[in-house]
Short mmCIF file of C-alpha atoms and ligand atoms in Angstrom, two decimals:
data_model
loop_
_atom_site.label_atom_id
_atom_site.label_comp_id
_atom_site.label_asym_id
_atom_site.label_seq_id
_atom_site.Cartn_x
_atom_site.Cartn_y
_atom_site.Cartn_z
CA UNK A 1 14.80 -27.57 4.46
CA UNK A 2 15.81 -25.49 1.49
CA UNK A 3 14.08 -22.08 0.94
CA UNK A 4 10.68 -21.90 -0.65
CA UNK A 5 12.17 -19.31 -2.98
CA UNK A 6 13.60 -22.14 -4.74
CA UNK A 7 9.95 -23.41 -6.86
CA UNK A 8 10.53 -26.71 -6.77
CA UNK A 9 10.55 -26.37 -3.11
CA UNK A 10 7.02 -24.38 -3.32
CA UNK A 11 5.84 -26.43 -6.42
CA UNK A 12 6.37 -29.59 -3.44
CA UNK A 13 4.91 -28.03 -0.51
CA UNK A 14 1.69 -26.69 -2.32
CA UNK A 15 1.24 -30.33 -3.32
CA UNK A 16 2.05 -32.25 -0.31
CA UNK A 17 -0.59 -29.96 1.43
CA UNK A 18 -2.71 -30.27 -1.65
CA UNK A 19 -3.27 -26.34 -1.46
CA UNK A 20 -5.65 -25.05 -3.96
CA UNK A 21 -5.14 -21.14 -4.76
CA UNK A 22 -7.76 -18.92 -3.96
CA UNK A 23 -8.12 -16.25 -6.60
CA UNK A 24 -10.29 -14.14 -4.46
CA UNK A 25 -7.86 -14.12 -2.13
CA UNK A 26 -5.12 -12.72 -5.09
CA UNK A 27 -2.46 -15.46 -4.48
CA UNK A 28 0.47 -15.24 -6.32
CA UNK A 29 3.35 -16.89 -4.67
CA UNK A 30 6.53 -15.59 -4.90
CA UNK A 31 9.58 -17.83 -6.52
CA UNK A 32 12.45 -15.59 -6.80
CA UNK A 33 14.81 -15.31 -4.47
CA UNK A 34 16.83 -12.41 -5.97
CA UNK A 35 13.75 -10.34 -5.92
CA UNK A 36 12.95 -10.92 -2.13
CA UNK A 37 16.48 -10.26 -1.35
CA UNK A 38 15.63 -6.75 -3.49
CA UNK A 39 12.40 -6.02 -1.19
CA UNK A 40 14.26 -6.83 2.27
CA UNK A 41 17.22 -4.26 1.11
CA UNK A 42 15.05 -2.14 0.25
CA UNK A 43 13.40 -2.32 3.40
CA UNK A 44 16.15 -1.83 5.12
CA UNK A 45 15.66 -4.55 7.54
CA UNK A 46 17.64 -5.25 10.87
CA UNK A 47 17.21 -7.51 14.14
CA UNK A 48 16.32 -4.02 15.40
CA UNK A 49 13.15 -3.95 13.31
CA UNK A 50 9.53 -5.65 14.42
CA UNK A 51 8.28 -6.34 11.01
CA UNK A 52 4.74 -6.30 9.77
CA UNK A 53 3.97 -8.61 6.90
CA UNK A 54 0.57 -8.49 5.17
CA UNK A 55 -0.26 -11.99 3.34
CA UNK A 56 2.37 -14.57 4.29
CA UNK A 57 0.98 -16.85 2.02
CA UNK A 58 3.44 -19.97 2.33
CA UNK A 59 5.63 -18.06 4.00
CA UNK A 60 8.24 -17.55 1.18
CA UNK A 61 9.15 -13.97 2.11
CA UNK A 62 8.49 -14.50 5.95
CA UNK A 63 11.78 -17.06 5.88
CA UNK A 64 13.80 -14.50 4.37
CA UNK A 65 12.02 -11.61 6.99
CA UNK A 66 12.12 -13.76 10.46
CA UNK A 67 16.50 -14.57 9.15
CA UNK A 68 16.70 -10.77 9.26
CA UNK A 69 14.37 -8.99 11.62
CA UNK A 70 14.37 -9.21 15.54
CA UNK A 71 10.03 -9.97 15.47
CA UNK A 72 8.08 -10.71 12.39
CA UNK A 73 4.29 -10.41 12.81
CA UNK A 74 2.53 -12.17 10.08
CA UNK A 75 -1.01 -11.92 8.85
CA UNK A 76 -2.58 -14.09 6.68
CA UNK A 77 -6.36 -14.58 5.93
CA UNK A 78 -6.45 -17.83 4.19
CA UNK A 79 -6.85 -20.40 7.14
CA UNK A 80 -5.84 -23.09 4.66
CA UNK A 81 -2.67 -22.11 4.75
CA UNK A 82 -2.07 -22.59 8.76
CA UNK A 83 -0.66 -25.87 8.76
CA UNK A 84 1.73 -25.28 5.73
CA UNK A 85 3.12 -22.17 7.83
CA UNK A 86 3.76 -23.92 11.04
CA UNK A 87 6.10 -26.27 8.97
CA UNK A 88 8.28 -23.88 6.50
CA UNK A 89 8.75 -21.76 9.85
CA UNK A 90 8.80 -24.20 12.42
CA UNK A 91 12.63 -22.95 12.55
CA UNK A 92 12.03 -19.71 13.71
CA UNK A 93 11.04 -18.34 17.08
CA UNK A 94 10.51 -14.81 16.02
CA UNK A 95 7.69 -15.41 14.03
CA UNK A 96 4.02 -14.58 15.21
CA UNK A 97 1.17 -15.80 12.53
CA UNK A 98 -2.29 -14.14 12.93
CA UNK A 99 -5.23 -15.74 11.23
CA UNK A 100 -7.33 -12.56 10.58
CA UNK A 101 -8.19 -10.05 7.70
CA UNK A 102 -5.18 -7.39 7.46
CA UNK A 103 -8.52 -4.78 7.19
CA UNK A 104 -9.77 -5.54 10.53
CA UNK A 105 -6.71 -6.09 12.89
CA UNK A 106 -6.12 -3.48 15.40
CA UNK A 107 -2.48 -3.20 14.41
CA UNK A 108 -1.36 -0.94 17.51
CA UNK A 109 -2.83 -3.60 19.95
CA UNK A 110 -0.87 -6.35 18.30
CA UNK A 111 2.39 -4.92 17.62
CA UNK A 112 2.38 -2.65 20.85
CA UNK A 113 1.29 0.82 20.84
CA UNK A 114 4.31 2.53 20.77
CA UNK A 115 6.24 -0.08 18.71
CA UNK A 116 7.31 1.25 15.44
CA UNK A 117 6.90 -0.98 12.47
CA UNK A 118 8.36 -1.69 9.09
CA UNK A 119 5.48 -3.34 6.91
CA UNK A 120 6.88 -5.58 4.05
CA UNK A 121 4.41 -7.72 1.43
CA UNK A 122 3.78 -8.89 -1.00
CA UNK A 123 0.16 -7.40 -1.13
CA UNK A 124 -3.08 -8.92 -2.70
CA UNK A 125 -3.59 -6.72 -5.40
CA UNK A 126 -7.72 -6.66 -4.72
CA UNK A 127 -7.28 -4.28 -1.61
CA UNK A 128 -4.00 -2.77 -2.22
CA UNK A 129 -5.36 0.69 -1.73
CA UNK A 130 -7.70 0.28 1.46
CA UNK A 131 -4.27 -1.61 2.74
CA UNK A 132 -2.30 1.41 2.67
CA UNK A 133 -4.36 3.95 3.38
CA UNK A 134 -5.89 2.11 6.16
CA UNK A 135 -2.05 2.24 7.33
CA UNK A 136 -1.77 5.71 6.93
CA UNK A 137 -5.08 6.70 8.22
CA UNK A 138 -5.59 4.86 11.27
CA UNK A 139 -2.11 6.62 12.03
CA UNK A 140 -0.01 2.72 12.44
CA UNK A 141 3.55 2.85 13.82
CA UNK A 142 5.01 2.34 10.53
CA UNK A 143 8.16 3.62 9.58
CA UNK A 144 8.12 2.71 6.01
CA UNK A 145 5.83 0.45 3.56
CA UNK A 146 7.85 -1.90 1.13
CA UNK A 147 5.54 -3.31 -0.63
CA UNK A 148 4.80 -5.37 -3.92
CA UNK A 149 1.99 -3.81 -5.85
CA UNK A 150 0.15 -3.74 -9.44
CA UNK A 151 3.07 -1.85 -11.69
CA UNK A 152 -0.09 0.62 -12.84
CA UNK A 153 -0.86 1.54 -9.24
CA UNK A 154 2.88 2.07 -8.13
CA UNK A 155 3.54 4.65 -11.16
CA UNK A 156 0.17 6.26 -9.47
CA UNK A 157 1.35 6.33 -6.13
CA UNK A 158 5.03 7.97 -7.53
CA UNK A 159 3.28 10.38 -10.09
CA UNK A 160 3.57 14.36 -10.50
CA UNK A 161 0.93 16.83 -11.08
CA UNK A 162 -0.07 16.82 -15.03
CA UNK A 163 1.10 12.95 -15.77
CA UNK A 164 -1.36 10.83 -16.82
CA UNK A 165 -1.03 8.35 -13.75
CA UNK A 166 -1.47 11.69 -11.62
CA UNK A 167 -4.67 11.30 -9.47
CA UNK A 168 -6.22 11.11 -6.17
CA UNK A 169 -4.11 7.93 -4.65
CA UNK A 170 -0.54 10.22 -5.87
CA UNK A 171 -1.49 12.93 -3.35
CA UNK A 172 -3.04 10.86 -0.36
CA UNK A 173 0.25 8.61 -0.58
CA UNK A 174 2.60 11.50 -1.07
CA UNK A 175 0.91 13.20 1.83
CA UNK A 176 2.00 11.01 3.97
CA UNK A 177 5.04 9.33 2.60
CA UNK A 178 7.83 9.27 0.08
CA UNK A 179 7.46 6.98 -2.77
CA UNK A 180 10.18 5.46 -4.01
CA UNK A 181 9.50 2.29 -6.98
CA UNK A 182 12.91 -0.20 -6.32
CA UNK A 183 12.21 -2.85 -8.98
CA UNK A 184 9.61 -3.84 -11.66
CA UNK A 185 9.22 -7.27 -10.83
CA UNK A 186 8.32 -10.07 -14.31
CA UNK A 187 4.94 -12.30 -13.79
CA UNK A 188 7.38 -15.26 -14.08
CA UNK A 189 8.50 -14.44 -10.42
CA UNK A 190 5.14 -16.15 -8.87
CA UNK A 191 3.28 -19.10 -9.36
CA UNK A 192 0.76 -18.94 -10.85
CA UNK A 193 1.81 -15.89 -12.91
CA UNK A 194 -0.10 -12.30 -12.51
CA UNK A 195 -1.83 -11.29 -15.08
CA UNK A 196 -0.70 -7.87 -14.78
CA UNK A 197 2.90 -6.08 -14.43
CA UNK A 198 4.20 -5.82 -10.58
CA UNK A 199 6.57 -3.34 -8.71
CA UNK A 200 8.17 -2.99 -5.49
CA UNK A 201 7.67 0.46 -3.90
CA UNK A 202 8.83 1.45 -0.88
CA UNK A 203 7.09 4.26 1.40
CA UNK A 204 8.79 6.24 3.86
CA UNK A 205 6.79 7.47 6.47
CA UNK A 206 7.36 11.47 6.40
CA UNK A 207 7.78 12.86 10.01
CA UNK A 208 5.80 15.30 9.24
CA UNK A 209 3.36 15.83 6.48
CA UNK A 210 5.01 17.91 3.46
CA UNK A 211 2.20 20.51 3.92
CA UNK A 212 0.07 22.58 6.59
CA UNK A 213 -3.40 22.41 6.08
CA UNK A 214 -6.21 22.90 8.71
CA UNK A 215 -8.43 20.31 8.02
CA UNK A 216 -7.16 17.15 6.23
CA UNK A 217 -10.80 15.31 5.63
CA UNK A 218 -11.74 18.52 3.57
CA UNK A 219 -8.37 18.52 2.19
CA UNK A 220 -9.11 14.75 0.73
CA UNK A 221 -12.54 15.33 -0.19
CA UNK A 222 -11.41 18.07 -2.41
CA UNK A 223 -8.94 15.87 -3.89
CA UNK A 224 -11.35 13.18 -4.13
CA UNK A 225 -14.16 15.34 -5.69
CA UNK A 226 -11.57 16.67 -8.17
CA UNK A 227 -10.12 13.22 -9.78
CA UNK A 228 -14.25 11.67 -9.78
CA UNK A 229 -14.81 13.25 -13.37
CA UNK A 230 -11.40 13.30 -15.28
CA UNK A 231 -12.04 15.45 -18.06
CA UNK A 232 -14.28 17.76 -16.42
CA UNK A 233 -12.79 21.21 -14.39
CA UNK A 234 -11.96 21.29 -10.94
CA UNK A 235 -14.65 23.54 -10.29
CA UNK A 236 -17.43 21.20 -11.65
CA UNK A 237 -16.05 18.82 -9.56
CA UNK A 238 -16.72 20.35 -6.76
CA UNK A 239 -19.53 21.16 -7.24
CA UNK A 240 -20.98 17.63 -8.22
CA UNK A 241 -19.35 16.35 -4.91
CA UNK A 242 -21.97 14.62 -3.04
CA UNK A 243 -19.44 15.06 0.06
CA UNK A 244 -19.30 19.20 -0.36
CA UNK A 245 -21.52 22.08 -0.05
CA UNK A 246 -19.87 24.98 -1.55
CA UNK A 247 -21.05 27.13 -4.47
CA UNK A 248 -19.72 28.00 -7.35
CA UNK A 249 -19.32 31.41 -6.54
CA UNK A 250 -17.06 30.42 -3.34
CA UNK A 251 -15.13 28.45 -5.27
CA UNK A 252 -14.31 30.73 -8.30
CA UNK A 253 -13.20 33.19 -5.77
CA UNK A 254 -10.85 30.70 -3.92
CA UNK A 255 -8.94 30.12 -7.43
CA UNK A 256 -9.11 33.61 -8.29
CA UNK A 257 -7.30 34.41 -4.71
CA UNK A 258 -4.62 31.41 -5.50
CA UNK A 259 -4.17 32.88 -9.03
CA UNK A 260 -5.56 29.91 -10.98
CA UNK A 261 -7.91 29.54 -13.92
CA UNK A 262 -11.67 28.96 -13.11
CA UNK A 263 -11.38 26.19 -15.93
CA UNK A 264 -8.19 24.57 -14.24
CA UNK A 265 -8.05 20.88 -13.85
CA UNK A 266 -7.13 18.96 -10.66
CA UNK A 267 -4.48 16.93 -12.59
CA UNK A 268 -2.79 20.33 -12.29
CA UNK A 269 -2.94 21.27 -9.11
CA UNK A 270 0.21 20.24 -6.40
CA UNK A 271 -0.23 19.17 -3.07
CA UNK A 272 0.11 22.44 -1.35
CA UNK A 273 -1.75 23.80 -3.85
CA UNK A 274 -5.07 21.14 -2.53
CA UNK A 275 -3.85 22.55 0.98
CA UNK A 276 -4.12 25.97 0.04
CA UNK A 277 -7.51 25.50 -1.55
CA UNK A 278 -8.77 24.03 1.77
CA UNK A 279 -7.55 26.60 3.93
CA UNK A 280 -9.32 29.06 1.60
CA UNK A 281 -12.92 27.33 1.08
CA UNK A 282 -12.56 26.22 4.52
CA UNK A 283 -12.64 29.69 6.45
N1 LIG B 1 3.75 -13.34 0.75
C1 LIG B 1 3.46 -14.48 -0.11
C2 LIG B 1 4.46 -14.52 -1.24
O1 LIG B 1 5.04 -13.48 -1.53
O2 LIG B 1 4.64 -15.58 -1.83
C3 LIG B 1 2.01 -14.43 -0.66
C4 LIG B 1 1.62 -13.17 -1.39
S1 LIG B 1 0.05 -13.26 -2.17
C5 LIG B 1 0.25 -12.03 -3.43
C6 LIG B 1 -1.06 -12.39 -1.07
C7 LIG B 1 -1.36 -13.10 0.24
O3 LIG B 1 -2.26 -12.28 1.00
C8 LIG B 1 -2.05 -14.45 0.09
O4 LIG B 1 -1.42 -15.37 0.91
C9 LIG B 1 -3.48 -14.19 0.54
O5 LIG B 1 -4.13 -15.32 1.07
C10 LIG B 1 -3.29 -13.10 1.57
N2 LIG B 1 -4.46 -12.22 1.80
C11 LIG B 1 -5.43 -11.88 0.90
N3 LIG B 1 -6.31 -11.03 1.46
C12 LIG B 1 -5.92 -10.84 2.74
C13 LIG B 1 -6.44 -10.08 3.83
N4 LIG B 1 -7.55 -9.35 3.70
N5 LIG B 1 -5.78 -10.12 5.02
C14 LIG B 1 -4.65 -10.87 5.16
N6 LIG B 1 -4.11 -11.60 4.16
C15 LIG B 1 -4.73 -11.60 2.97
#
């Protein structure tokens, strides 16, 4: 059977199972080879590798994923789309497909505790964040995160302190990995076409977080707290946090002790910077 990255080839399957897309379910099918080729370099993919892939859909990518990886887990929602999977991978016996919501499989339990993963997909854009940071946070095997995402939220997740796309989902992500955008990727790449830009960015699991701080949950509800209100000061964030306690007083004298403007912004402040602050206000 020739590839599904060919569209004629997915234009036929989708009718043949008479598959109607589910736009709650954000399914955009992928129809460009070149481009998967892009996200499996990118991912740096060998029969080494047990492969996590989020949203198989009709299994486009998977082909591509199960010809180069030694195991390819693959975790699709959309029970509809069952039967079309057992045929476009009937030829490969590396491929596991789970019928289950990416947001509620234990991960470690399927993949083996100690098992280090690569996760590749081509995400649905309605839960990219809770995706990733669900990966992060629940502390997943995963050596890296090549993923397709919203252009908008992959300049966010790659963005430096005082750029506009600078904000709360730049820090978590860079906390815990090194972002990396490999290609913007055109709406005429997927059927039916996005209506917003895409990019591939990869995520590479840091050994060890780029900064020291004592307690990460305060760490992130500071950072939260000081993205909610955009144009307002870091310190009136704060202090409108429904998730923190401290006073103004307590936290005028943390910035005076890092040398910082009570009027600063968090768009200014680094990562270590958010560290420091916790360690401080945290004491
Ligand atoms: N990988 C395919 C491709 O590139 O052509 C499909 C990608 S499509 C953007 C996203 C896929 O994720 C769809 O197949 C959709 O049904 C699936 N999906 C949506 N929400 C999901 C969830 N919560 N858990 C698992 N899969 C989900």
């Amino acid at each position: 059977m020739e590839k599904l990255s060919n569209p004629q080839v997915t234009i036929e399957t989708i009718k043949k199972y008479n598959f109607a897309f589910q736009k709650r379910f954000g399914q955009n099918f992928l129809i460009d080879g070149h481009v998967i080729d892009k996200i499996v370099a990118a991912a740096n993919i060998t029969k080494e590798d047990t492969v996590l892939e989020i949203g198989p859909g009709i299994g486009t990518m998977t082909q591509y994923l199960a010809e180069n990886a030694g195991k390819v887990y693959a975790v699709e929602i959309d029970k509809n789309l069952l039967p079309v999977l057992a045929e476009t991978l009937a030829e490969f016996d590396n491929v596991t497909v789970i019928n289950d919501d990416i947001l509620k499989v234990d991960i470690k339990k399927l993949v083996g505790e100690n098992t280090k993963v690569k996760v590749v997909a081509n995400l649905p854009y309605y839960i990219t964040t809770p995706i990733i940071m669900g990966l992060f946070e629940n502390h997943i095997p995963a050596e890296s995160i090549t993923v397709m995402v919203q252009k908008e939220v992959a300049l966010r997740m790659q963005a430096t302190p005082g750029s506009k796309d600078y904000g709360a989902l730049s820090l978590a992500v860079q906390y815990y990995a090194n972002p990396y955008i490999v290609a913007n990727v055109p709406a005429n790449c997927f059927i039916p076409r996005p209506n917003v830009g895409s990019a591939v960015i990869r995520l590479s699991r840091w050994e060890n977080p780029p900064v020291k701080v004592k307690d990460e949950a305060l760490m992130f509800k500071l950072i939260r707290a000081s993205f909610n209100q955009r144009r307002k000061t870091l310190q009136n964030g704060i202090n409108n946090s429904q998730e923190l306690s401290f006073t103004k007083e307590q936290v005028v004298e943390a910035l005076n002790k890092m040398g910082l403007s009570e009027s600063i912004r968090g768009e200014a402040l680094t990562l270590e910077q958010f560290a420091m602050l916790s360690d401080i206000l945290g004491a």
